[in-house]
Short mmCIF file of C-alpha atoms in Angstrom, two decimals:
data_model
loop_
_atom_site.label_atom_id
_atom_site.label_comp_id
_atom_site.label_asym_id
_atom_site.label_seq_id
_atom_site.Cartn_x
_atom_site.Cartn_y
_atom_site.Cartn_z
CA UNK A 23 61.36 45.52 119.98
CA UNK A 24 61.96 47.90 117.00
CA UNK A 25 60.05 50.46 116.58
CA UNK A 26 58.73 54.05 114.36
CA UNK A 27 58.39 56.25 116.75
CA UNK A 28 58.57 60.41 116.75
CA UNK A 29 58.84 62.78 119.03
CA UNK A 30 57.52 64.06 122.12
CA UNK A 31 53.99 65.57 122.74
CA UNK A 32 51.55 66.43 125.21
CA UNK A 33 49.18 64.41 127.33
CA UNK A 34 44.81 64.05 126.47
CA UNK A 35 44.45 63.39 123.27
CA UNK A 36 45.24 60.32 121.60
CA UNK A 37 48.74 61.01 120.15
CA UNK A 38 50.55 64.04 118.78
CA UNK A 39 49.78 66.64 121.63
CA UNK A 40 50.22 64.45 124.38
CA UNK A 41 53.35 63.11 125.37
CA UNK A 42 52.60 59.92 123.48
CA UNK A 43 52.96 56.42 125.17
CA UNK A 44 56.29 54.85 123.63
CA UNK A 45 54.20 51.29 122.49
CA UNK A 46 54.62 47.79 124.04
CA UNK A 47 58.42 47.73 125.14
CA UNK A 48 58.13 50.87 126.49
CA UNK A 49 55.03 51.33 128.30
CA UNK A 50 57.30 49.29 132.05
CA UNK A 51 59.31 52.25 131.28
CA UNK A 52 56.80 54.64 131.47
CA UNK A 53 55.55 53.58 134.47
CA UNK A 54 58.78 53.35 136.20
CA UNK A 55 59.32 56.66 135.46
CA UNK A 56 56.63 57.93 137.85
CA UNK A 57 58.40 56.12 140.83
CA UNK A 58 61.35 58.74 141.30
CA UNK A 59 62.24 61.08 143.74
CA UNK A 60 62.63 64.71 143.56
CA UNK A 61 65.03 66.57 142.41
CA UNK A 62 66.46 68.97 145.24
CA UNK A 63 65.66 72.73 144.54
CA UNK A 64 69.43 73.41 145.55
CA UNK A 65 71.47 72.10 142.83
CA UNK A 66 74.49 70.44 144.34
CA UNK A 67 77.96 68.55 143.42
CA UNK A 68 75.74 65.65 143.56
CA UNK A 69 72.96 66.83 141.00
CA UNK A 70 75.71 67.77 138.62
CA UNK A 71 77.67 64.12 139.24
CA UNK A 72 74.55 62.28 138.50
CA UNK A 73 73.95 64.95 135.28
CA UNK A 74 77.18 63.71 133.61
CA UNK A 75 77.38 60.33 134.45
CA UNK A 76 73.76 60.34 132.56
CA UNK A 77 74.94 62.40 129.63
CA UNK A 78 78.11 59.51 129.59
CA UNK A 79 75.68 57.06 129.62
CA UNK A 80 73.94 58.46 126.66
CA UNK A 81 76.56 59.26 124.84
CA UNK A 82 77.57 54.93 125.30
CA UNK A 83 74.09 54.09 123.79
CA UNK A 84 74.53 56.27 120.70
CA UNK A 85 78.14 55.09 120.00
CA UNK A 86 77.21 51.55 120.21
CA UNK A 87 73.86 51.44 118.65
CA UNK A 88 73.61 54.89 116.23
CA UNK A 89 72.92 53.74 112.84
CA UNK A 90 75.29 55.95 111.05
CA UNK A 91 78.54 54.97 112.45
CA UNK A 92 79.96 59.28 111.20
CA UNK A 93 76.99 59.68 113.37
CA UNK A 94 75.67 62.37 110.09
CA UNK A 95 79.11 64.10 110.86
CA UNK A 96 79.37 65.20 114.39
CA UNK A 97 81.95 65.26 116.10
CA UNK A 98 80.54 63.69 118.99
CA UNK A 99 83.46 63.30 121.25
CA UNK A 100 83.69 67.15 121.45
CA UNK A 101 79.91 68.04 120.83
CA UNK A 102 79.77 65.59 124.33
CA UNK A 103 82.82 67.32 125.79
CA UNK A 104 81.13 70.68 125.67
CA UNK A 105 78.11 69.43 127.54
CA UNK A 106 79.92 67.75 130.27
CA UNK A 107 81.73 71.38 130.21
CA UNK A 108 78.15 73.10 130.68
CA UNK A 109 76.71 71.17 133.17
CA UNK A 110 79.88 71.54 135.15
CA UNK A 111 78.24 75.73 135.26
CA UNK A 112 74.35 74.24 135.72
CA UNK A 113 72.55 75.95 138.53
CA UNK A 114 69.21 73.53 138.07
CA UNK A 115 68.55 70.47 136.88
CA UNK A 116 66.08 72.10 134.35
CA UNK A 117 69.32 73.68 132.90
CA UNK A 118 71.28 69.85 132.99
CA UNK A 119 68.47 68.15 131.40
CA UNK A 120 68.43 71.11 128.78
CA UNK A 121 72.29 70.68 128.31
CA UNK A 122 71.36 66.98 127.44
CA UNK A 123 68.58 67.38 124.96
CA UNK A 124 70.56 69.94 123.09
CA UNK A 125 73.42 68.01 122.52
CA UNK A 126 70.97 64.96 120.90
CA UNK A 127 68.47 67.55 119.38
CA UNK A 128 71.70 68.76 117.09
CA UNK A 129 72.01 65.14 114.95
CA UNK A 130 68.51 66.69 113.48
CA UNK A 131 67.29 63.51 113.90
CA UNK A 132 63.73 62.88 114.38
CA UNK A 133 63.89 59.60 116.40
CA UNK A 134 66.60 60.07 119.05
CA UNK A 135 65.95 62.06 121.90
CA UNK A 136 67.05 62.19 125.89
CA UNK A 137 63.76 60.66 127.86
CA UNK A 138 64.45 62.61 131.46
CA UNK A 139 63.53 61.80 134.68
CA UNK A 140 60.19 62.35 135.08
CA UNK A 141 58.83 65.10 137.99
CA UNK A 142 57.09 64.50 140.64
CA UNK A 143 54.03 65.80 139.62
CA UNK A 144 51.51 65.91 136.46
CA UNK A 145 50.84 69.22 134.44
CA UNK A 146 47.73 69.46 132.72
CA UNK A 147 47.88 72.76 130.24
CA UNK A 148 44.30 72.49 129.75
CA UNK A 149 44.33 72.89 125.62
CA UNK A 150 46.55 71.58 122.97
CA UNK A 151 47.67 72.90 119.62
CA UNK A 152 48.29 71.48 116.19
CA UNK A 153 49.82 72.15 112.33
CA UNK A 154 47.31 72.88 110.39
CA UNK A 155 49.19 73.72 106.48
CA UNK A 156 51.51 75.67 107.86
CA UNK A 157 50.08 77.71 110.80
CA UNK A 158 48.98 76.71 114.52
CA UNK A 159 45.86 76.41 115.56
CA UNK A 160 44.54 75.61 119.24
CA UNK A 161 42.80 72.39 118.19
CA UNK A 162 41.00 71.59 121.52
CA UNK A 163 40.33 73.28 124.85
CA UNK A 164 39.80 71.06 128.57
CA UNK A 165 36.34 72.25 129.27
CA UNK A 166 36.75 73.88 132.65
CA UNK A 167 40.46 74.26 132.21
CA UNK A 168 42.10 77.75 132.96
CA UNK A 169 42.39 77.88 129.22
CA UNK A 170 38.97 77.91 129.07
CA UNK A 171 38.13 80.69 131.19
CA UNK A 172 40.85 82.63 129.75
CA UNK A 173 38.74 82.70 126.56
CA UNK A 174 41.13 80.17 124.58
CA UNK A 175 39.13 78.62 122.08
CA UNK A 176 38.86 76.05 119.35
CA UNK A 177 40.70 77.39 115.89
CA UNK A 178 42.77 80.59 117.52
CA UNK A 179 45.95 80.82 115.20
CA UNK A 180 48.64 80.01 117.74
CA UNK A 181 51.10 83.19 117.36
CA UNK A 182 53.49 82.12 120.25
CA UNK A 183 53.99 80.43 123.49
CA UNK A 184 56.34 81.73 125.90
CA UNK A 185 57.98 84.15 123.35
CA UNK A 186 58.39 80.67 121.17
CA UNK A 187 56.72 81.34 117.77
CA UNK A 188 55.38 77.63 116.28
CA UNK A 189 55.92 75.56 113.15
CA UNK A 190 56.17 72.85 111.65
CA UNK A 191 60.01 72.64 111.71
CA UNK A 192 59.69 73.79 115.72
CA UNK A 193 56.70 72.88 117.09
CA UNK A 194 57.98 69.64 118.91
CA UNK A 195 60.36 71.11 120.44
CA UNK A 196 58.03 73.39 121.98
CA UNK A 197 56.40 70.58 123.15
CA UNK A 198 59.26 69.20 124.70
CA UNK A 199 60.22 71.84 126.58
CA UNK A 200 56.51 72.06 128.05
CA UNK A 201 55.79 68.24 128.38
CA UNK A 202 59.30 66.37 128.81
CA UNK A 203 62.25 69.10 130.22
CA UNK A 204 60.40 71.83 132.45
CA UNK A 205 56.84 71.72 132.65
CA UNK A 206 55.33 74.46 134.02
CA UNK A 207 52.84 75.68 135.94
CA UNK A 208 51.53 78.16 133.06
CA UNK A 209 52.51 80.15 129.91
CA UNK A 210 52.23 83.05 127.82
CA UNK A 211 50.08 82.55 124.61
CA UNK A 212 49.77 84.91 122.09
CA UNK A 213 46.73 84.19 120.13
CA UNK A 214 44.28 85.68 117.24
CA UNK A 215 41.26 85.05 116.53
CA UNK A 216 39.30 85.73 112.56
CA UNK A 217 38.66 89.43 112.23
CA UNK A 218 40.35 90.20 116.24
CA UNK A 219 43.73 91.35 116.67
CA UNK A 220 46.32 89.28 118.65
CA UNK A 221 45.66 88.95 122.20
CA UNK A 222 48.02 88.04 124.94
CA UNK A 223 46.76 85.71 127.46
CA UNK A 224 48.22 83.94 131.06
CA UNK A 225 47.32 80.13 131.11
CA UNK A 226 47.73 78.50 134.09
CA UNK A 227 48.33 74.84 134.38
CA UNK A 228 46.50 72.20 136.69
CA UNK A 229 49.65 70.50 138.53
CA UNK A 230 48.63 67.73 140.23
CA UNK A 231 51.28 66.56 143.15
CA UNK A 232 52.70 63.11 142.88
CA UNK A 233 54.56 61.61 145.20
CA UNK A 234 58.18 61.80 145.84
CA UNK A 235 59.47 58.34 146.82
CA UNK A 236 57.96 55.59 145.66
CA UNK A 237 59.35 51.94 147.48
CA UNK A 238 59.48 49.64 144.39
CA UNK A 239 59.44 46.46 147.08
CA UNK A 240 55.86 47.51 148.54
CA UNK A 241 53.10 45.88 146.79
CA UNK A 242 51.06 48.25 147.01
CA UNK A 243 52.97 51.02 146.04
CA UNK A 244 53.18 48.97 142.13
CA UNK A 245 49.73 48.09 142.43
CA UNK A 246 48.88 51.36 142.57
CA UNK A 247 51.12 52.44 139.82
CA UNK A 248 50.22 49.99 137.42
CA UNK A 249 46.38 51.15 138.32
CA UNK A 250 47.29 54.55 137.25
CA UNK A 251 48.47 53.36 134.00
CA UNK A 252 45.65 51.36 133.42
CA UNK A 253 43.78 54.47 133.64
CA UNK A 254 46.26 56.42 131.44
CA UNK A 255 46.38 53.49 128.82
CA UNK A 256 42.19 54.22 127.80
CA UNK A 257 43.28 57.14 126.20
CA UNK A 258 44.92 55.77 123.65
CA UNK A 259 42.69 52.98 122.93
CA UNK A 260 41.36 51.77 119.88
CA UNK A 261 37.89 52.98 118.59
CA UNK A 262 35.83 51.77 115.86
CA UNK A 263 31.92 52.39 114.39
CA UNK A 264 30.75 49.67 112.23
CA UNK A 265 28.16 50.89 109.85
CA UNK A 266 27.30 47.28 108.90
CA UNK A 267 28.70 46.13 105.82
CA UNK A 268 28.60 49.57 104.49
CA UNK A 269 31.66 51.35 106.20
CA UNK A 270 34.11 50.41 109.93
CA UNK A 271 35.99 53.29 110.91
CA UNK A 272 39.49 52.48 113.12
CA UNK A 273 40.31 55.27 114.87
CA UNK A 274 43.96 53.95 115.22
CA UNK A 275 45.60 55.67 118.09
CA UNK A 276 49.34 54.21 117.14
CA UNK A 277 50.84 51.23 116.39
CA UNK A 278 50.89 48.81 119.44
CA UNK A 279 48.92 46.22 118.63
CA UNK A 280 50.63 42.37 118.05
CA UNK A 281 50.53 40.34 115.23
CA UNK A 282 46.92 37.98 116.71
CA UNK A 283 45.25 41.63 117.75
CA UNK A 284 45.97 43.64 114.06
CA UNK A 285 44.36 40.35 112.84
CA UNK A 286 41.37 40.38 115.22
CA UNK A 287 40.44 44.04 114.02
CA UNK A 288 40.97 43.25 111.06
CA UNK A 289 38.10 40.33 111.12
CA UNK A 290 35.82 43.09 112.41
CA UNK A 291 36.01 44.54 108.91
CA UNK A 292 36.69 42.07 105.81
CA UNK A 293 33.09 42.17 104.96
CA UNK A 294 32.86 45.98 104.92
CA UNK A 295 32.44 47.52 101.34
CA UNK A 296 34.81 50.20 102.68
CA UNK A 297 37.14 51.28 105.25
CA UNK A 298 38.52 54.50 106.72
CA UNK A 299 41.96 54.07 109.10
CA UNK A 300 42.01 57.05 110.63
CA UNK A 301 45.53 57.71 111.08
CA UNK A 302 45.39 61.62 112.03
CA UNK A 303 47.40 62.34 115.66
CA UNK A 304 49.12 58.54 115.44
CA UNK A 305 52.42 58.99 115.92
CA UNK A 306 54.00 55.68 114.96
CA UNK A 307 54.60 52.38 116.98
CA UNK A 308 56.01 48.99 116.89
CA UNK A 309 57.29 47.61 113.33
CA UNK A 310 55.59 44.19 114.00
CA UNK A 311 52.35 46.28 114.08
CA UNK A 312 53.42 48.03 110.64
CA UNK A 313 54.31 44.75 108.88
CA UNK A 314 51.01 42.90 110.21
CA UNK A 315 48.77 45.92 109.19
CA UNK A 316 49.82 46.38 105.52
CA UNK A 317 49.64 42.34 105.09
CA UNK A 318 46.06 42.62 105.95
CA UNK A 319 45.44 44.87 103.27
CA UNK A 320 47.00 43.28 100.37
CA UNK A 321 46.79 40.14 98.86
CA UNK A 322 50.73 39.38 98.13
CA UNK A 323 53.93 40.48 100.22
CA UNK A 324 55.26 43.67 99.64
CA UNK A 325 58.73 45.30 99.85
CA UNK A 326 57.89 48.48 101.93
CA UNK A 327 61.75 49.70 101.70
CA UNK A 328 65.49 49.22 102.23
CA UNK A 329 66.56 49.55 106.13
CA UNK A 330 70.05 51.85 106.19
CA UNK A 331 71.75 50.52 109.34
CA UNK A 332 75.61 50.28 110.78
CA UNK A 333 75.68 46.73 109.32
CA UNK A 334 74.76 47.90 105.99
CA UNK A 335 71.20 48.03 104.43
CA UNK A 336 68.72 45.03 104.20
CA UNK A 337 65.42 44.79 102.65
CA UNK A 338 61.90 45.11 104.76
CA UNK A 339 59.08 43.37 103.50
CA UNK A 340 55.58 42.84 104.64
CA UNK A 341 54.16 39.65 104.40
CA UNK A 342 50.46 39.06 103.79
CA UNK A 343 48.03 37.27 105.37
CA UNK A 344 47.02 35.81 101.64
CA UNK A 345 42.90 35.06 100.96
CA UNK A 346 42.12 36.82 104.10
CA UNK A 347 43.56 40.16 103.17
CA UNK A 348 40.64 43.03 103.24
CA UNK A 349 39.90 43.51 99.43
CA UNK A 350 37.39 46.66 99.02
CA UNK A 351 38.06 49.89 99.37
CA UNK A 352 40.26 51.90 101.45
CA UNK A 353 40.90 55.23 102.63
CA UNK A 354 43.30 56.73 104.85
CA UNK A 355 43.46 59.90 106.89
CA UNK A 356 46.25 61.61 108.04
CA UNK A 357 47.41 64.93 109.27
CA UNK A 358 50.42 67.03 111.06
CA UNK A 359 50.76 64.62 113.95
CA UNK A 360 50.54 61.35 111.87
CA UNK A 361 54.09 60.19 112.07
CA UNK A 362 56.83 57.74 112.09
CA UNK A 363 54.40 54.15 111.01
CA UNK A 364 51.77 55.90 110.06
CA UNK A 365 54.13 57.23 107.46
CA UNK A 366 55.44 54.73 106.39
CA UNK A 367 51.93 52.54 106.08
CA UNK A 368 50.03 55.63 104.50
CA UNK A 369 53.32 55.81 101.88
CA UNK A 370 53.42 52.27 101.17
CA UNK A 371 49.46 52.10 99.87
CA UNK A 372 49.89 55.13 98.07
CA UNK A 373 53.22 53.04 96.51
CA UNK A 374 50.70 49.90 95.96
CA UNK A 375 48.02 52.09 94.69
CA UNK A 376 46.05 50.54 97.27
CA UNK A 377 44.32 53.14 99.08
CA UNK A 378 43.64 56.91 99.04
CA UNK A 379 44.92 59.27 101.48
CA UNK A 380 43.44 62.32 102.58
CA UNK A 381 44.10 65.21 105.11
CA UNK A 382 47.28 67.14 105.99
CA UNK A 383 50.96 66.76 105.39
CA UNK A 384 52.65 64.21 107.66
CA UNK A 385 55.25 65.04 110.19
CA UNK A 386 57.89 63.89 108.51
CA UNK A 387 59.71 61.96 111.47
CA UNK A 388 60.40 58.32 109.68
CA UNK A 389 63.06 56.64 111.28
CA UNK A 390 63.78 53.22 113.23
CA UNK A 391 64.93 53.28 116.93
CA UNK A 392 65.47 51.66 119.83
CA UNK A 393 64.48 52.71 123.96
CA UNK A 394 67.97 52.18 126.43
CA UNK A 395 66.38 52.61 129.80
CA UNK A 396 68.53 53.51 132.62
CA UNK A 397 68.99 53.93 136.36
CA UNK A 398 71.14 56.20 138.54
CA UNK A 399 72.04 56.24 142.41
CA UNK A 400 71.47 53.45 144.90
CA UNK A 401 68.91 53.53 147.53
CA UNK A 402 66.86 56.36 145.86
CA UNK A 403 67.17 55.96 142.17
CA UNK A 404 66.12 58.28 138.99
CA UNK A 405 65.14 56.21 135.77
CA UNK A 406 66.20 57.94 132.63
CA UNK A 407 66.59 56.58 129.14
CA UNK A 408 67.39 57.59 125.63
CA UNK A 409 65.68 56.87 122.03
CA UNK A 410 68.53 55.71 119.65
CA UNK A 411 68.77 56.04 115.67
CA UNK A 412 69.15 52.09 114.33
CA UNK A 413 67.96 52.85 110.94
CA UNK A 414 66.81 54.59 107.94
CA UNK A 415 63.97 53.80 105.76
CA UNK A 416 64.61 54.59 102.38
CA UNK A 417 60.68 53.57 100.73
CA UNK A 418 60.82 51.73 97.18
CA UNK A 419 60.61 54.59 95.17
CA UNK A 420 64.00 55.76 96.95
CA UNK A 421 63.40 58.13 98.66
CA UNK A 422 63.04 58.73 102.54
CA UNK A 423 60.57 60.33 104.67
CA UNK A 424 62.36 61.64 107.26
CA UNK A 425 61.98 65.85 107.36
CA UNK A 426 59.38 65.02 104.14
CA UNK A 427 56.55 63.34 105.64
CA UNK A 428 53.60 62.21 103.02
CA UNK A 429 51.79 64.50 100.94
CA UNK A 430 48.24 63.02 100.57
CA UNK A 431 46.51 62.02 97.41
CA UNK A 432 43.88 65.18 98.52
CA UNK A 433 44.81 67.42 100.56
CA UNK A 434 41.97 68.66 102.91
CA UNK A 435 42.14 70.76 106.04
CA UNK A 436 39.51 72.02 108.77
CA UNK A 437 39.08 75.79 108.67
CA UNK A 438 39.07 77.18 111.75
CA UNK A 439 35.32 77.36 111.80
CA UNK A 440 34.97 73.73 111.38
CA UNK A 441 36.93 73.46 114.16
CA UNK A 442 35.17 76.32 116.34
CA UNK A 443 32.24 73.84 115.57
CA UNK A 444 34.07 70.67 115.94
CA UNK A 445 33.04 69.50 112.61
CA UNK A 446 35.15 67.31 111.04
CA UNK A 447 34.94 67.89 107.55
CA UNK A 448 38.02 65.26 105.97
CA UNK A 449 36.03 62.12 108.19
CA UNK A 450 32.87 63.59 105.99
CA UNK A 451 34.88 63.74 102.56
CA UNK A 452 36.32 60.29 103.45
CA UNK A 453 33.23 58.68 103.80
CA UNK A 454 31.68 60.00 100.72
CA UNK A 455 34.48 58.68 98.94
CA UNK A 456 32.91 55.10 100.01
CA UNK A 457 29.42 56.24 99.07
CA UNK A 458 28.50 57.33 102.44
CA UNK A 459 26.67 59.76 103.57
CA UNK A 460 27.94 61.50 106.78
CA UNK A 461 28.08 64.97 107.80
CA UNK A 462 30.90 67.02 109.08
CA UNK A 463 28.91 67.87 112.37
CA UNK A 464 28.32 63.90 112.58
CA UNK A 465 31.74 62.89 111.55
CA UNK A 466 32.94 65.18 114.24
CA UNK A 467 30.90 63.59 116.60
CA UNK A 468 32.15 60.48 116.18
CA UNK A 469 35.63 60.16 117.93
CA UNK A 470 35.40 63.14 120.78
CA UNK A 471 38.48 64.08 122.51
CA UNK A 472 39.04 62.57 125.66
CA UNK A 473 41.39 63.86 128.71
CA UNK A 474 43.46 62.59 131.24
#
């Protein structure tokens, strides 16, 4: 299945901070990943064998499938030859799996990206951080986390982590370091605080233990896999409060839903006078989802933009669902960690004139790709995989979105009081917008955060 889908983040909230769920054809993968073994402490001829036959294997999948056949210039025979050079000199896996991002991370690409083998065992920082403008902000502490006790709180200006300074150009890679390549059992923050001077603090992680081996022919070994991601999977489920016939709010997580279920939740608002798609922390999804979404919310089919692949470029167009498409008024929210779909969607109804959009700048990470899962050894195997490039999106005014994201129609942001208070002041403006009165302390009550 195609897909819009960004980058990497961390796990507890529903998208951008979490390492988000990679929608419908991905989500086997995921779970796969949990089920292999360790990686020995003493790196070996073996480790490094297995290191380059994956970064082979990669380099395969983006030959064959990269949507820009100069791949944006690279060499990429030598750029590849250099990293099977450097893990030749690897004295950890951390290092290989680093060798292997950094050769993908330099297309500057938002969409393609090494997926490694997952550890055996599940960090839990305890507090995540956002873009906000252009600083970061913690954006949400566990409550009794490490973090907490520490004295991290809600709105702290994020000054650095690990000697990394944050922004919006670096941020994800941050996160991808933490979340995806070498997470850790805790970190250096440099924070400050309104009127306080920068404070160092030592945040230790939760790191809960998984285990090693998993035997993929015991049934219930899966079972109790697929239990765990049944668990994981209510994070990033879809929320809604219908204010009957007045106002629904869809808190829309990402974009995973098929054509019959966009069309169910859709029914659960055509009578609304208005309605607020909260797209803030989505980080993209399936393109069927896309399509599906904007047809519901106009009343003709509508060119969303010209696909740039290999083959050459070819029109995308979403089709509508005709009389049935939502007709009153809409407004959409986005922020920092909308990306990828919710792009593209919240572009498309500014296009159409169909909607306003309020919050933050978007992410800017609008591309189409494609998941290549792999495998490596025998009787104990390591799953891997790699998101590949397939297209561009150039949107009908010609332009594309990738490193631009969407400026909204108003920009509003939380100050770090609001969030200190966990108001949430753009759900308030958004509703009064539809003639409804809501305040920020209620609006902010209306979605809380909810951890692994």
């Amino acid at each position: 299945m195609k897909y819009f889908r960004p980058k990497f983040r961390s796990e507890g909230k529903t998208s951008r901070r979490r390492r988000r769920r990679l929608v419908l054809c991905a989500a086997l993968f995921l779970l796969v990943l949990t089920a292999q073994p360790a990686f020995a402490q003493k790196l070996g001829e073996y480790d490094r064998e297995r290191g380059r036959q994956m970064l082979k294997t990669l380099k395969d999948d983006i030959k064959k499938n990269y949507y820009d056949p100069t791949f944006r210039g690279i060499d990429i025979e030598a750029r590849f030859r250099e990293a099977d050079e450097a893990i030749k000199q690897a004295q950890s896996n951390g290092q290989i799996f680093g060798i292997i991002a950094q050769v993908l991370v330099g297309f500057n690409d938002s969409h393609l990206y090494f997926i490694p083998p997952q550890r055996p065992a599940r960090t839990d920082y305890g507090w995540q951080m956002q873009m906000i403008g252009e600083r970061c902000y913690v954006s949400a502490v566990k409550p009794g986390s490490d973090a907490e006790t520490k004295g991290l709180r809600e709105g702290d200006i994020v000054r650095a982590v690990d000697g990394m300074v944050p922004t919006r150009e670096d941020l994800w890679k941050i996160e991808y370091l933490l979340y995806a390549l070498r997470p850790q059992a805790g970190m250096r923050v440099v924070v400050e605080r309104a009127g306080s001077p920068p404070r160092q603090l030592d945040v230790m992680a939760k790191v809960t233990e998984l285990k090693r081996l998993t035997d993929l022919t015991d049934g219930n070994e899966i079972m109790k896999l697929i239990v765990e991601q049944q668990k994981a999977s209510r994070l990033y489920r879809h929320r809604y409060i219908d204010i009957k016939d007045e106002l629904f709010v869809w808190k829309m997580p990402q974009f995973d839903l098929p054509k019959a279920k966009v069309d169910d939740m859709a029914d659960k608002f055509r009578k609304s006078k208005g309605v607020i798609l909260d797209l803030r922390g989505n980080g993209g999804g399936a393109e069927e989802t896309l399509l599906r979404l904007i047809g519901n919310f106009v009343e003709r089919d509508v060119a969303v933009g010209e696909l740039k692949t290999r083959k050459g470029a070819k029109p995308m167009t979403a089709k509508t669902v005709g009389d049935k498409a939502y007709k009153g008024k809409l407004v959409v929210l986005v922020d920092s960690d909308s990306g990828s779909s919710s792009e593209v969607f919240a572009r498309v109804m500014q296009l159409e004139k169909r909607a306003h959009v309020l919050g933050d700048r978007t992410s800017g990470a609008v591309m189409r790709a494609m998941h290549h899962s792999h495998q490596v050894g025998m009787d104990i195997v390591a799953f891997y995989g790699v998101s590949v490039t397939d297209a561009d999106l150039l949107m009908t005014d010609g332009k594309s979105l990738e490193h631009v994201g969407v400026t909204p129609d108003e920009v509003l942001l939380p100050t770090p009081a609001d969030m200190a208070a966990k108001r949430d002041p753009v759900l308030a403006r958004a509703a009064e917008l539809l003639g409804v009165k809501i305040t920020p302390e209620q609006a902010g009550q209306m979605f809380p955060i909810e951890w692994q």
